[in-house]
Amino acid sequence: MLALLAVGYAIGWSAVHSMLVKRLGIEYLPYTYIGISLLGVVGSSIYLSFADAVRRDRLLIWFCGLTGLALLASRLLVTARPDAEPNATPSLALFFAAVFFAQGVGNATLGTQVWTIVNDLLRPSQGRRIYPMLGTAGTIGGIAGGASIHFLAERFGTANLIVLWAFAILAIIPMTLFVRARFGGELRGLRPNHLAKKAHSERLGEGVRFFLSSRMARTLGVVALLFWIVGSIADFQYTRIMNNTFTDEASLAGYYGIYGMLINASGLVVQFFCSAYLIRRIGVGRGFLALPATALGGFALVGASFTFWPGLVLRYAWDMVGMTVQGNSYQLALNAIPSNLRGRMRGLLDGVINPLGGVFGGLLILGLHFFFDHRLETGWNDPVTLSGMVLTVAWIFFVLSARESYFSLLENNMKSNERRTVLDAIESLEEPGSQRAAELLDLAATSQDPEIRASVARTRGGSRDQYALAGLLQSVHDENYRVRLAAVRSLARFPAGIPGPAQTEIDRLLESDPEPQVRAAAFQALLAGHCAGEARSLADKWLGHTDPRIRAHAVEAVGRTNWDHRPLLAPLLSDPAPLVRAWAARVLLREETTREQATQVLALVLEDVAAGTDAHELALATLHGSGPMPAIQLPSHIMGSHDPAVRVLALALSLEQTDATAAKTLHEIFNILADPDNTERLRAGLVPYLPDFSERVADAILMGCAMLDPARRKLVSHLLTEWHQVLETRTQGVP
């Protein structure tokens, strides 16, 4: 969706911009800032009336349909190519009015709606990794659109590019329907029922009251306002320079296409390889300073020389920092907004405050033009540039002075009764080197909720500073094993290996922690913190331990290394403990030379009634994650196991092997998942292995879940929502 929006906008808006400058004249440009901005306020006001009440997917379809149809209708009002000097004919004026209406009322809200869905589905810790990747989708779309503009404008005429823009937006509708049909009701963005019962004006008023009462929301509002005021000034100066440089509409549109391709290609590289690292290193608060600091330098260059290259540097620097550091910081900052208000706040900021910045920017440019060009006849290059510099300095000062408001809102969110809001607030505190963030994490670490304490430990693993180390050394003594597990994995993420003060604690956990997963994580952390020779010696020691559970988890840790596993683990395929044999087979199943032997070992473990639930569970999970299904016939005692986790794993394997009894098998699976007596056992023995399921099995379960009656679906979904948490924990557990 983001790519389609970017392709359409790159093609269509470049055409509109070129037509505006060449068919009407540069003097009309400031009026478009004002007009589009005011229309954006209208469109966002409409969106805000439905945000957080109407399903996200349905709202997106409505706006895409109306926007696409408006763009198609506008094309009928103009010729494909200019046939005269600039002339504001009624049909041309009506064309721009229709396009600006479609952009301001419709297209301006589409990105907001897609990103609101993203904010709903992803946590801040996930967002730091995934937002830059999602940004690359839009960047790739911009590259594709920019690369095609010159050819399309020459071949079909500039105005026909509007039709392609409309089709790109309309294409989002079948994509939305496909996603909804594939994933069912779980991803439709349903909001709590009490919100849907409120009147539109009441929901809008609630959002406005929160904005006025929250210093952080007001801070984001001022940043958004200054962003568009300064952006309007930068765009106006850049457009004037390019209009002086390129003499006709086609060459200007072609330049915009080449520039769009260049900025998006370089932005793609930065987003994919650097953005996540930069955001994690500098934090959200400092990320807001990157764009105004860059813009200040660009204005200084344009002020010194009002020519092509300074203008290009100004615009390139603005776009590059805006789409990477600034954009990602903004998206992450919105995770600090309480989840039940997030849609309305995003609509208010993106659709009302941002456009008002465009209005003020346009009025400022017109005022400077009137005063300096008409009254004083001194020209308006330097006054406009100087105003941009002054406003940028004010922007920097405001961000610096308002940084505390970000932490104040997170502190308030940590007191919320809504768990998602609390967990988002904790993960938003991943601010390296910030003592204030460390203090708030210390406060959250005193919670009675172990999931919150575990979230604190994971967040500290992202900061990896002296404040984080002190807190993690306390978390490794937590009474809950999930908290200890998160703390150990976070310690393993420190760049230079296990910090010195933590070495003793890791040794203690490895030898005496009552939870096998914690011991395995501790062993993995030790391996990561030693050189190759020392790590192998350490592995030999623990693989020969007298406790079979420690041997099993030592095998697990060795399996996560990039060593040649065969010399160390092949002998353990004959280990007296079935669990150790199952772990060794799980690792060696990936090796071509040992795959057949490992498959035989797994089959024997499953046939052994006395092997134990843990060994059976692991053997089944290994088969799920093995790729092409080995030819293993599951014994009857496994298919009819009294253990719910083992039985679900076995039934899921049968889904992989045949479709003949799929409906019956799914019915049995859902009966087990919906039984409240099985919940705790399934959490421990099934949920960690769900990500190993093949796409075919996963789709069958998820789509089957969506078709259950509401009561059963609620019981089953309670377990399946942890599926995503397991994926997140696995990713964070990699040092």
XYZ file of C-alpha atoms in Angstrom:
735
model
C 0.000 0.000 0.000
C 2.764 2.418 0.873
C 4.517 1.624 -2.399
C 1.345 2.243 -4.430
C 0.750 5.556 -2.688
C 4.344 6.574 -3.393
C 4.235 5.534 -7.070
C 1.005 7.400 -7.667
C 2.091 10.526 -5.828
C 5.522 10.636 -7.505
C 3.955 10.459 -10.958
C 0.822 12.515 -10.380
C 2.137 15.298 -8.183
C 5.171 15.887 -10.400
C 2.732 16.365 -13.282
C 0.512 18.711 -11.283
C 3.497 20.724 -10.063
C 4.872 21.127 -13.589
C 1.471 22.083 -14.983
C 0.955 24.627 -12.244
C 4.290 26.357 -12.770
C 4.232 26.306 -16.577
C 0.511 26.800 -17.304
C -0.283 29.303 -14.562
C 3.052 30.758 -13.456
C 5.287 30.689 -10.379
C 3.344 33.489 -8.660
C 0.419 31.124 -8.065
C 2.517 28.631 -6.082
C 2.041 30.165 -2.589
C -1.723 30.089 -3.090
C -1.568 26.337 -3.633
C 0.120 25.865 -0.267
C -2.793 27.668 1.352
C -5.517 26.009 -0.714
C -4.256 22.447 -0.380
C -3.647 22.943 3.316
C -7.159 24.214 3.964
C -8.605 21.336 1.972
C -6.412 18.998 3.995
C -8.013 20.341 7.165
C -11.451 19.633 5.680
C -10.476 16.095 4.688
C -8.901 15.323 8.026
C -11.913 16.697 9.881
C -14.027 14.197 7.961
C -11.527 11.431 8.760
C -11.418 12.407 12.449
C -15.184 11.996 12.679
C -14.764 8.296 11.941
C -11.279 7.486 13.315
C -11.180 4.963 16.180
C -14.847 4.090 15.568
C -15.178 2.784 11.983
C -13.039 -0.204 11.011
C -9.663 0.836 9.611
C -10.040 -1.252 6.454
C -13.507 0.081 5.625
C -12.441 3.689 6.117
C -9.410 3.163 3.880
C -11.589 1.737 1.093
C -13.955 4.708 1.248
C -11.214 7.297 1.011
C -9.360 5.442 -1.771
C -12.510 5.166 -3.873
C -13.520 8.811 -3.559
C -9.979 10.087 -4.140
C -9.389 7.951 -7.233
C -12.713 8.934 -8.792
C -12.069 12.635 -8.149
C -8.685 12.427 -9.899
C -10.187 10.629 -12.898
C -12.874 13.288 -13.177
C -10.322 16.118 -13.032
C -8.458 14.762 -16.061
C -11.460 15.520 -18.277
C -10.991 19.257 -17.726
C -7.582 19.805 -19.404
C -5.551 18.913 -22.488
C -2.667 16.480 -22.235
C -0.116 19.065 -23.414
C -0.066 22.879 -23.130
C -1.076 24.648 -26.336
C -0.597 28.274 -25.347
C 1.119 30.656 -22.977
C 0.262 30.467 -19.283
C -3.432 31.271 -18.997
C -5.806 30.790 -16.067
C -8.845 29.551 -18.016
C -11.952 28.462 -16.069
C -11.450 24.795 -16.989
C -7.790 24.901 -15.926
C -8.724 26.573 -12.649
C -11.425 23.931 -12.102
C -8.889 21.192 -12.882
C -6.493 22.408 -10.204
C -9.383 22.827 -7.766
C -10.450 19.199 -8.351
C -6.908 17.830 -8.058
C -6.175 19.873 -4.940
C -9.458 18.682 -3.455
C -8.540 15.054 -4.164
C -5.069 15.579 -2.698
C -6.113 17.575 0.356
C -9.323 15.777 1.300
C -8.460 12.269 0.149
C -4.856 11.421 -0.644
C -3.453 13.395 2.304
C -5.269 11.074 4.721
C -4.382 7.764 3.037
C -0.838 7.609 4.373
C -2.193 8.558 7.803
C -4.651 5.669 7.675
C -2.075 3.097 6.577
C 0.402 4.209 9.241
C -2.324 4.140 11.902
C -2.876 0.490 11.054
C 0.885 -0.042 11.327
C 0.955 1.659 14.751
C -1.877 -0.604 15.903
C -0.153 -3.788 14.795
C 3.474 -3.083 15.783
C 5.025 -2.322 19.140
C 7.748 0.366 19.491
C 10.501 -2.270 19.791
C 9.291 -3.790 16.538
C 8.837 -0.363 14.998
C 12.494 0.557 15.467
C 13.387 -2.340 13.196
C 10.387 -2.455 10.879
C 9.398 1.190 10.303
C 12.545 1.823 8.232
C 11.758 -1.297 6.202
C 8.194 -0.128 5.634
C 9.607 3.227 4.641
C 11.646 1.508 1.945
C 8.408 0.296 0.351
C 7.373 3.888 -0.203
C 10.893 4.733 -1.287
C 10.919 1.969 -3.891
C 7.566 3.223 -5.121
C 9.004 6.723 -5.427
C 11.958 5.373 -7.411
C 9.673 3.514 -9.807
C 7.437 6.538 -10.237
C 10.314 8.972 -10.674
C 12.074 6.760 -13.208
C 8.999 6.626 -15.433
C 7.859 10.261 -15.346
C 9.995 11.651 -18.170
C 9.069 8.823 -20.574
C 5.372 8.945 -19.669
C 5.165 12.744 -19.917
C 6.845 12.737 -23.354
C 4.761 9.830 -24.634
C 1.286 10.545 -23.250
C 1.319 14.178 -22.132
C 1.688 15.535 -18.634
C -2.027 15.642 -17.786
C -2.486 11.918 -18.469
C -0.180 11.153 -15.566
C -3.115 12.097 -13.311
C -4.922 8.983 -14.558
C -2.022 6.776 -13.446
C -2.120 8.442 -10.037
C -5.825 7.602 -9.758
C -5.287 3.956 -10.738
C -2.482 3.574 -8.155
C -4.850 4.743 -5.414
C -7.783 2.630 -6.607
C -5.495 -0.439 -6.674
C -5.310 -0.254 -2.863
C -8.989 -1.259 -2.655
C -8.638 -4.850 -3.975
C -5.440 -5.198 -1.965
C -7.325 -4.236 1.206
C -10.108 -6.692 0.382
C -7.561 -9.445 -0.244
C -5.797 -8.865 3.058
C -9.104 -8.768 4.910
C -10.264 -12.004 3.305
C -6.942 -13.731 3.979
C -6.484 -12.788 7.611
C -10.083 -12.446 8.733
C -11.350 -10.165 11.467
C -8.220 -10.131 13.583
C -6.496 -7.474 11.456
C -9.460 -5.284 10.605
C -8.604 -2.640 13.187
C -11.774 -3.027 15.276
C -11.896 -0.542 18.119
C -13.584 -1.026 21.524
C -17.384 -0.988 21.274
C -17.823 1.988 23.594
C -15.997 4.202 21.078
C -18.329 3.197 18.278
C -21.342 4.217 20.401
C -20.063 7.759 20.914
C -21.234 10.536 18.624
C -18.747 11.820 16.032
C -18.571 15.210 17.739
C -17.953 13.585 21.122
C -15.050 11.504 19.783
C -13.590 14.538 18.039
C -13.971 16.645 21.175
C -12.266 13.979 23.264
C -9.299 13.998 20.909
C -9.056 17.787 20.910
C -9.223 17.910 24.726
C -6.389 15.417 24.983
C -4.342 17.457 22.529
C -4.862 20.649 24.524
C -4.139 18.990 27.872
C -1.068 16.972 26.836
C 2.210 18.844 26.567
C 3.651 16.062 24.417
C 0.743 16.252 21.969
C 1.138 20.018 21.795
C 4.872 19.552 21.242
C 4.198 17.244 18.315
C 1.697 19.805 17.047
C 4.244 22.640 17.085
C 6.857 20.394 15.418
C 4.303 19.500 12.726
C 3.398 23.173 12.273
C 7.003 24.316 11.946
C 7.766 21.362 9.673
C 5.244 22.561 7.117
C 5.955 26.273 7.458
C 9.670 25.745 6.954
C 8.979 23.058 4.346
C 6.781 25.452 2.367
C 9.546 28.057 2.367
C 12.161 25.499 1.321
C 9.915 24.118 -1.427
C 9.104 27.602 -2.733
C 12.759 28.643 -2.997
C 13.678 25.313 -4.566
C 10.845 25.551 -7.118
C 11.791 29.109 -8.080
C 15.381 28.048 -8.682
C 14.323 25.052 -10.802
C 11.789 27.118 -12.737
C 14.602 29.518 -13.663
C 16.830 26.608 -14.665
C 14.390 24.542 -16.829
C 12.503 26.404 -19.543
C 9.571 24.140 -20.528
C 7.000 21.887 -18.859
C 8.318 18.543 -20.145
C 11.937 19.248 -19.176
C 10.843 20.399 -15.709
C 8.683 17.292 -15.255
C 11.599 15.163 -16.475
C 13.916 16.791 -13.946
C 11.406 16.129 -11.166
C 11.333 12.492 -12.251
C 15.140 12.162 -12.223
C 15.316 13.914 -8.859
C 12.585 11.686 -7.455
C 14.464 8.607 -8.599
C 17.736 9.899 -7.111
C 16.309 10.888 -3.727
C 14.328 7.688 -3.373
C 17.243 5.463 -4.427
C 19.598 7.050 -1.919
C 16.821 7.139 0.670
C 16.286 3.422 0.124
C 19.923 2.704 0.946
C 19.842 4.872 4.066
C 16.493 3.480 5.249
C 17.476 -0.125 4.734
C 21.004 -0.048 6.114
C 21.272 2.944 8.451
C 17.949 4.264 9.747
C 17.226 1.582 12.331
C 20.776 1.866 13.695
C 20.613 5.664 13.819
C 17.274 5.716 15.635
C 18.436 3.146 18.164
C 21.650 5.061 18.795
C 20.358 8.613 19.026
C 16.843 7.961 20.310
C 13.562 9.567 19.336
C 14.124 12.837 21.176
C 17.420 13.647 19.452
C 16.031 12.394 16.145
C 13.678 15.386 16.066
C 16.685 17.723 15.896
C 18.182 16.220 12.745
C 15.866 17.865 10.192
C 15.922 21.479 11.440
C 19.701 21.354 11.840
C 20.046 20.106 8.251
C 17.573 22.663 6.903
C 19.487 25.489 8.563
C 22.591 24.557 6.596
C 20.612 24.320 3.343
C 19.109 27.777 3.782
C 22.571 29.197 4.448
C 23.780 27.815 1.083
C 20.792 29.210 -0.820
C 21.248 32.548 0.887
C 24.840 32.658 -0.307
C 23.999 31.654 -3.912
C 20.484 31.454 -5.399
C 21.447 28.927 -8.108
C 20.842 25.304 -9.100
C 23.311 23.444 -6.871
C 22.532 25.212 -3.564
C 18.829 24.750 -4.316
C 19.363 21.061 -5.019
C 21.357 20.606 -1.795
C 18.616 22.349 0.219
C 15.879 20.116 -1.147
C 17.925 16.904 -1.157
C 19.029 17.327 2.458
C 15.475 18.159 3.525
C 13.974 15.133 1.773
C 16.716 12.723 2.843
C 16.635 13.550 6.559
C 12.861 13.952 6.484
C 12.172 10.496 5.071
C 14.720 8.741 7.302
C 15.564 10.085 10.756
C 12.755 12.643 11.090
C 10.069 10.391 9.640
C 10.988 7.387 11.770
C 11.289 9.515 14.924
C 7.833 10.948 14.271
C 6.257 7.518 13.757
C 7.853 6.193 16.949
C 6.824 9.286 18.923
C 3.197 8.556 18.045
C 3.535 5.223 19.858
C 3.718 7.362 23.007
C 0.113 8.438 22.414
C -2.395 6.221 24.315
C -3.603 3.519 21.941
C -7.308 4.432 22.242
C -6.527 8.006 21.066
C -3.818 7.261 18.515
C -5.990 7.342 15.399
C -7.522 10.689 16.316
C -4.200 12.217 17.312
C -2.564 11.125 14.073
C -5.484 12.520 12.101
C -5.360 15.790 14.045
C -1.592 16.188 13.652
C -1.252 14.993 10.062
C -4.517 16.351 8.763
C -5.141 19.577 10.670
C -1.936 20.882 12.254
C 0.285 19.996 9.275
C -1.985 21.724 6.726
C -2.209 24.800 8.933
C 1.578 24.963 8.659
C 1.146 25.049 4.882
C -1.364 27.900 5.230
C 0.962 29.943 7.437
C 3.912 29.187 5.142
C 1.984 30.337 2.081
C 0.760 33.509 3.801
C 4.289 34.258 4.993
C 5.694 33.933 1.459
C 2.946 36.150 0.033
C 3.548 38.741 2.728
C 7.276 38.802 2.068
C 6.659 39.000 -1.681
C 4.273 41.942 -1.278
C 6.486 43.859 1.141
C 9.945 43.313 -0.346
C 9.138 42.896 -4.036
C 6.250 45.300 -4.572
C 6.749 47.884 -1.821
C 10.528 48.050 -1.482
C 11.386 46.535 -4.898
C 14.397 44.797 -3.405
C 13.504 41.273 -4.576
C 12.398 38.462 -2.279
C 15.103 35.806 -2.469
C 16.992 36.769 0.664
C 13.962 37.734 2.836
C 12.287 34.356 2.217
C 15.523 32.492 2.847
C 16.198 34.518 5.979
C 12.711 33.805 7.323
C 13.384 30.090 6.804
C 16.596 30.346 8.805
C 14.909 32.232 11.652
C 12.036 29.742 11.874
C 14.447 26.806 11.759
C 16.406 28.207 14.704
C 13.112 28.592 16.587
C 12.271 24.990 15.694
C 15.568 23.738 17.150
C 15.088 25.787 20.322
C 11.551 24.483 20.794
C 12.519 20.828 20.371
C 15.339 21.217 22.897
C 13.123 22.924 25.453
C 10.209 20.503 25.066
C 12.098 17.189 25.292
C 10.882 16.550 28.837
C 7.254 16.500 27.659
C 7.953 13.239 25.816
C 9.004 11.520 29.025
C 6.138 13.077 31.002
C 3.580 11.560 28.644
C 5.289 8.167 28.823
C 5.207 8.375 32.626
C 1.459 9.051 32.514
C 0.933 6.195 30.059
C 2.701 3.806 32.414
C -0.186 4.380 34.857
C -2.825 3.486 32.271
C -5.293 0.646 32.811
C -4.770 -0.436 29.198
C -1.857 -2.864 28.977
C -0.984 -2.062 25.350
C -0.533 1.600 26.289
C 1.702 0.652 29.246
C 3.903 -1.695 27.213
C 4.224 0.818 24.367
C 5.304 3.455 26.884
C 7.993 1.183 28.312
C 9.399 0.247 24.910
C 9.389 3.913 23.894
C 11.898 4.517 26.704
C 14.697 2.978 24.656
C 16.656 6.231 24.718
C 20.415 5.489 24.970
C 22.274 7.704 27.426
C 19.122 9.305 28.886
C 19.029 9.374 32.666
C 15.347 10.385 32.630
C 14.436 7.328 30.555
C 16.468 5.156 32.936
C 14.575 6.567 35.934
C 11.219 5.754 34.351
C 12.374 2.222 33.543
C 13.441 1.808 37.167
C 9.930 2.834 38.178
C 8.311 0.357 35.784
C 10.619 -2.412 37.038
C 8.819 -2.277 40.412
C 5.517 -3.345 38.808
C 3.751 -6.425 40.137
C 3.099 -7.534 36.546
C 5.917 -9.838 35.323
C 5.159 -9.029 31.659
C 5.843 -5.363 32.370
C 9.089 -6.196 34.191
C 10.133 -8.413 31.263
C 9.375 -5.571 28.841
C 11.631 -3.311 30.922
C 14.451 -5.860 30.660
C 14.050 -6.122 26.875
C 14.008 -2.349 26.500
C 17.225 -2.036 28.501
C 18.822 -4.438 26.055
C 18.244 -1.857 23.332
C 19.770 1.018 25.320
C 22.903 -0.914 26.346
C 24.342 1.904 28.467
C 25.497 2.150 32.070
C 21.952 2.792 33.297
C 20.689 -0.324 31.519
C 23.439 -2.516 32.962
C 22.592 -1.602 36.552
C 18.923 -2.459 36.023
C 19.640 -5.736 34.235
C 21.861 -6.920 37.073
C 18.809 -6.605 39.315
C 16.452 -8.270 36.825
C 18.518 -11.472 36.673
C 17.368 -12.080 40.290
C 13.671 -11.642 39.475
C 11.338 -14.342 40.769
C 9.686 -14.737 37.359
C 11.640 -16.724 34.782
C 10.387 -14.591 31.854
C 11.992 -11.534 33.408
C 15.269 -13.377 34.034
C 15.204 -14.727 30.489
C 14.699 -11.243 29.009
C 17.488 -9.857 31.207
C 19.978 -12.530 30.138
C 19.211 -11.987 26.470
C 19.589 -8.243 26.909
C 22.983 -8.679 28.552
C 24.065 -10.788 25.577
C 23.247 -7.860 23.254
C 25.966 -5.586 24.663
C 28.386 -4.846 21.789
C 31.540 -6.032 23.558
C 29.984 -9.209 24.937
C 28.867 -9.880 28.508
C 29.856 -6.872 30.676
C 32.357 -7.704 33.415
C 29.970 -7.174 36.368
C 27.427 -9.519 34.754
C 29.802 -12.454 34.185
C 29.329 -13.886 37.686
C 25.550 -13.619 37.426
C 25.515 -15.409 34.066
C 27.612 -18.251 35.523
C 25.212 -18.516 38.456
C 22.158 -18.710 36.208
C 23.769 -21.324 33.987
C 24.574 -23.621 36.893
C 21.610 -23.202 39.222
C 18.605 -21.448 37.658
C 15.526 -23.687 37.998
C 14.217 -22.793 34.539
C 15.903 -24.601 31.609
C 15.210 -21.755 29.152
C 17.118 -19.333 31.363
C 20.071 -21.732 31.603
C 20.079 -22.140 27.826
C 20.031 -18.375 27.302
C 22.838 -17.948 29.827
C 24.937 -20.535 28.026
C 24.276 -18.891 24.681
C 25.311 -15.539 26.165
C 28.554 -17.058 27.461
C 29.387 -18.499 24.054
C 28.800 -15.127 22.426
C 31.124 -13.450 24.907
C 34.175 -15.685 24.344
C 36.626 -16.063 21.513
C 36.231 -19.125 19.303
C 38.756 -21.334 21.141
C 37.461 -20.531 24.625
C 33.847 -20.936 23.481
C 34.509 -24.445 22.119
C 36.213 -25.493 25.336
C 33.244 -24.120 27.262
C 30.867 -26.028 24.971
C 32.744 -29.309 25.533
C 32.450 -28.799 29.291
C 28.701 -28.187 29.359
C 27.841 -30.782 26.693
C 29.307 -33.375 29.042
C 27.426 -32.191 32.129
C 25.818 -34.863 34.299
C 22.406 -33.158 34.241
C 20.622 -34.159 30.988
C 18.613 -30.918 30.934
C 21.786 -28.842 31.019
C 23.239 -31.021 28.245
C 20.054 -30.490 26.216
C 20.170 -26.724 26.534
C 23.889 -26.691 25.844
C 23.038 -28.439 22.560
C 20.441 -25.732 21.876
C 22.992 -22.970 22.463
C 25.646 -24.635 20.294
C 23.025 -25.010 17.564
C 22.653 -21.226 17.458
C 26.335 -20.713 16.607
C 27.775 -20.728 13.103
C 30.194 -23.575 13.933
C 30.389 -26.947 12.223
C 27.985 -28.734 14.581
C 28.681 -32.301 13.499
C 31.870 -33.021 15.498
C 30.336 -31.719 18.742
C 26.756 -32.935 18.431
C 26.797 -36.121 16.318
C 27.863 -38.264 19.344
C 24.857 -36.927 21.273
C 22.455 -38.587 18.831
C 23.182 -41.666 20.969
C 22.865 -39.879 24.317
C 20.999 -41.908 26.956
C 18.525 -39.029 27.531
C 15.744 -38.802 24.891
C 15.540 -35.025 25.333
C 19.251 -34.618 24.527
C 18.903 -36.885 21.471
C 15.916 -34.829 20.313
C 17.863 -31.578 20.666
C 20.870 -32.974 18.814
C 18.586 -34.220 16.038
C 16.892 -30.810 15.862
C 20.242 -29.140 15.149
C 21.702 -31.816 12.877
C 18.528 -32.127 10.804
C 19.729 -28.959 9.037
C 22.958 -30.651 7.902
C 22.692 -32.619 4.666
C 25.119 -35.349 5.790
C 23.313 -35.999 9.087
C 19.724 -35.335 8.041
C 18.773 -38.976 7.507
C 20.290 -40.113 10.824
C 18.635 -37.206 12.679
C 15.253 -38.089 11.141
C 15.609 -41.688 12.363
C 16.442 -40.446 15.856
C 13.324 -38.252 15.919
C 11.161 -41.174 14.778
C 12.558 -43.376 17.568
C 11.972 -40.651 20.173
C 8.338 -40.381 19.091
C 7.878 -44.167 19.201
C 9.327 -44.353 22.715
C 6.349 -44.030 25.060
C 8.723 -43.535 28.008
C 10.660 -40.693 26.327
C 8.563 -38.103 28.145
C 6.391 -35.184 27.150
C 9.295 -32.752 26.731
C 11.090 -35.014 24.254
C 7.892 -35.712 22.292
C 7.048 -32.022 22.194
C 10.509 -31.096 20.925
C 10.570 -33.861 18.292
C 7.211 -32.738 16.874
C 8.227 -29.088 16.882
C 11.447 -30.029 15.057
C 9.485 -31.759 12.318
C 7.389 -28.604 11.901
C 10.486 -26.496 11.377
C 12.393 -28.965 9.212
C 11.235 -27.719 5.806
C 10.137 -30.605 3.514
C 8.313 -33.089 5.719
C 10.386 -36.228 6.507
C 8.560 -39.495 5.887
C 7.592 -40.231 9.521
C 4.389 -42.017 10.514
C 3.181 -40.583 13.823
C 2.394 -43.295 16.417
C -1.144 -43.574 17.798
C -0.017 -42.688 21.329
C 1.285 -39.366 19.973
C -1.869 -38.559 17.975
C -4.003 -39.330 21.023
C -1.672 -37.871 23.643
C -3.228 -36.627 26.868
C -0.869 -33.649 26.801
C -2.633 -30.783 24.929
C 0.562 -29.259 23.517
C 1.801 -32.575 22.116
C -1.582 -33.357 20.639
C -1.927 -29.975 18.887
C 1.591 -30.288 17.461
C 0.752 -33.762 16.162
C -2.600 -32.679 14.687
C -0.931 -29.716 13.003
C 1.565 -32.085 11.390
C -1.314 -34.096 9.977
C -2.606 -30.888 8.366
C 0.703 -30.679 6.528
C 0.464 -34.258 5.296
C -3.128 -34.371 3.992
C -6.198 -32.260 3.299
C -8.617 -35.194 3.469
C -9.520 -34.630 7.125
C -8.572 -30.963 7.393
C -11.950 -29.760 8.735
C -12.069 -32.510 11.357
C -8.445 -31.900 12.369
C -8.996 -28.140 12.707
C -12.093 -28.818 14.811
C -10.014 -30.945 17.183
C -7.250 -28.320 17.334
C -9.700 -25.533 18.196
C -11.397 -27.691 20.829
C -8.044 -28.030 22.584
C -7.090 -24.362 22.157
C -10.457 -23.138 23.452
C -10.359 -25.213 26.654
C -9.404 -22.841 29.524
C -7.867 -25.762 31.452
C -5.235 -26.116 28.724
C -4.191 -22.463 28.543
C -1.119 -22.509 30.771
C 0.224 -25.753 29.329
C -0.277 -24.533 25.759
C 1.485 -21.267 26.576
C 4.553 -23.187 27.679
C 4.502 -26.112 25.251
C 2.850 -24.834 22.078
C 3.135 -21.064 21.684
C 6.979 -21.025 21.515
C 6.822 -23.405 18.535
C 4.002 -21.745 16.565
C 6.478 -19.709 14.443
C 7.975 -23.027 13.248
C 4.711 -24.009 11.556
C 4.751 -23.964 7.768
C 2.847 -21.211 5.983
C 0.245 -23.732 4.895
C -0.490 -24.896 8.445
C -0.340 -21.378 9.891
C -2.787 -20.082 7.283
C -5.179 -22.968 7.927
C -5.235 -22.249 11.667
C -5.531 -18.456 11.348
C -8.234 -18.589 8.694
C -10.074 -21.288 10.620
C -9.917 -19.138 13.747
C -11.499 -16.216 11.889
C -14.493 -18.429 11.026
C -15.236 -19.536 14.595
C -18.171 -18.168 16.532
C -17.234 -15.038 18.546
C -17.057 -16.762 21.946
C -14.705 -19.536 20.818
C -12.680 -17.171 18.656
C -12.043 -14.975 21.686
C -10.718 -17.960 23.679
C -8.504 -19.164 20.831
C -7.288 -15.688 19.860
C -6.093 -15.113 23.407
C -3.418 -17.732 22.767
C -2.681 -16.872 19.156
C -1.990 -13.209 19.938
C 1.140 -14.425 21.744
C 2.359 -15.796 18.404
C 3.672 -12.341 17.483
C 5.247 -11.853 20.912
C 7.231 -15.059 20.431
C 8.511 -13.820 17.075
C 9.545 -10.556 18.712
C 11.271 -12.327 21.619
C 13.197 -14.574 19.239
C 14.428 -11.583 17.265
C 15.456 -9.724 20.403
C 17.159 -12.840 21.736
C 19.770 -12.834 18.976
C 22.913 -11.082 20.360
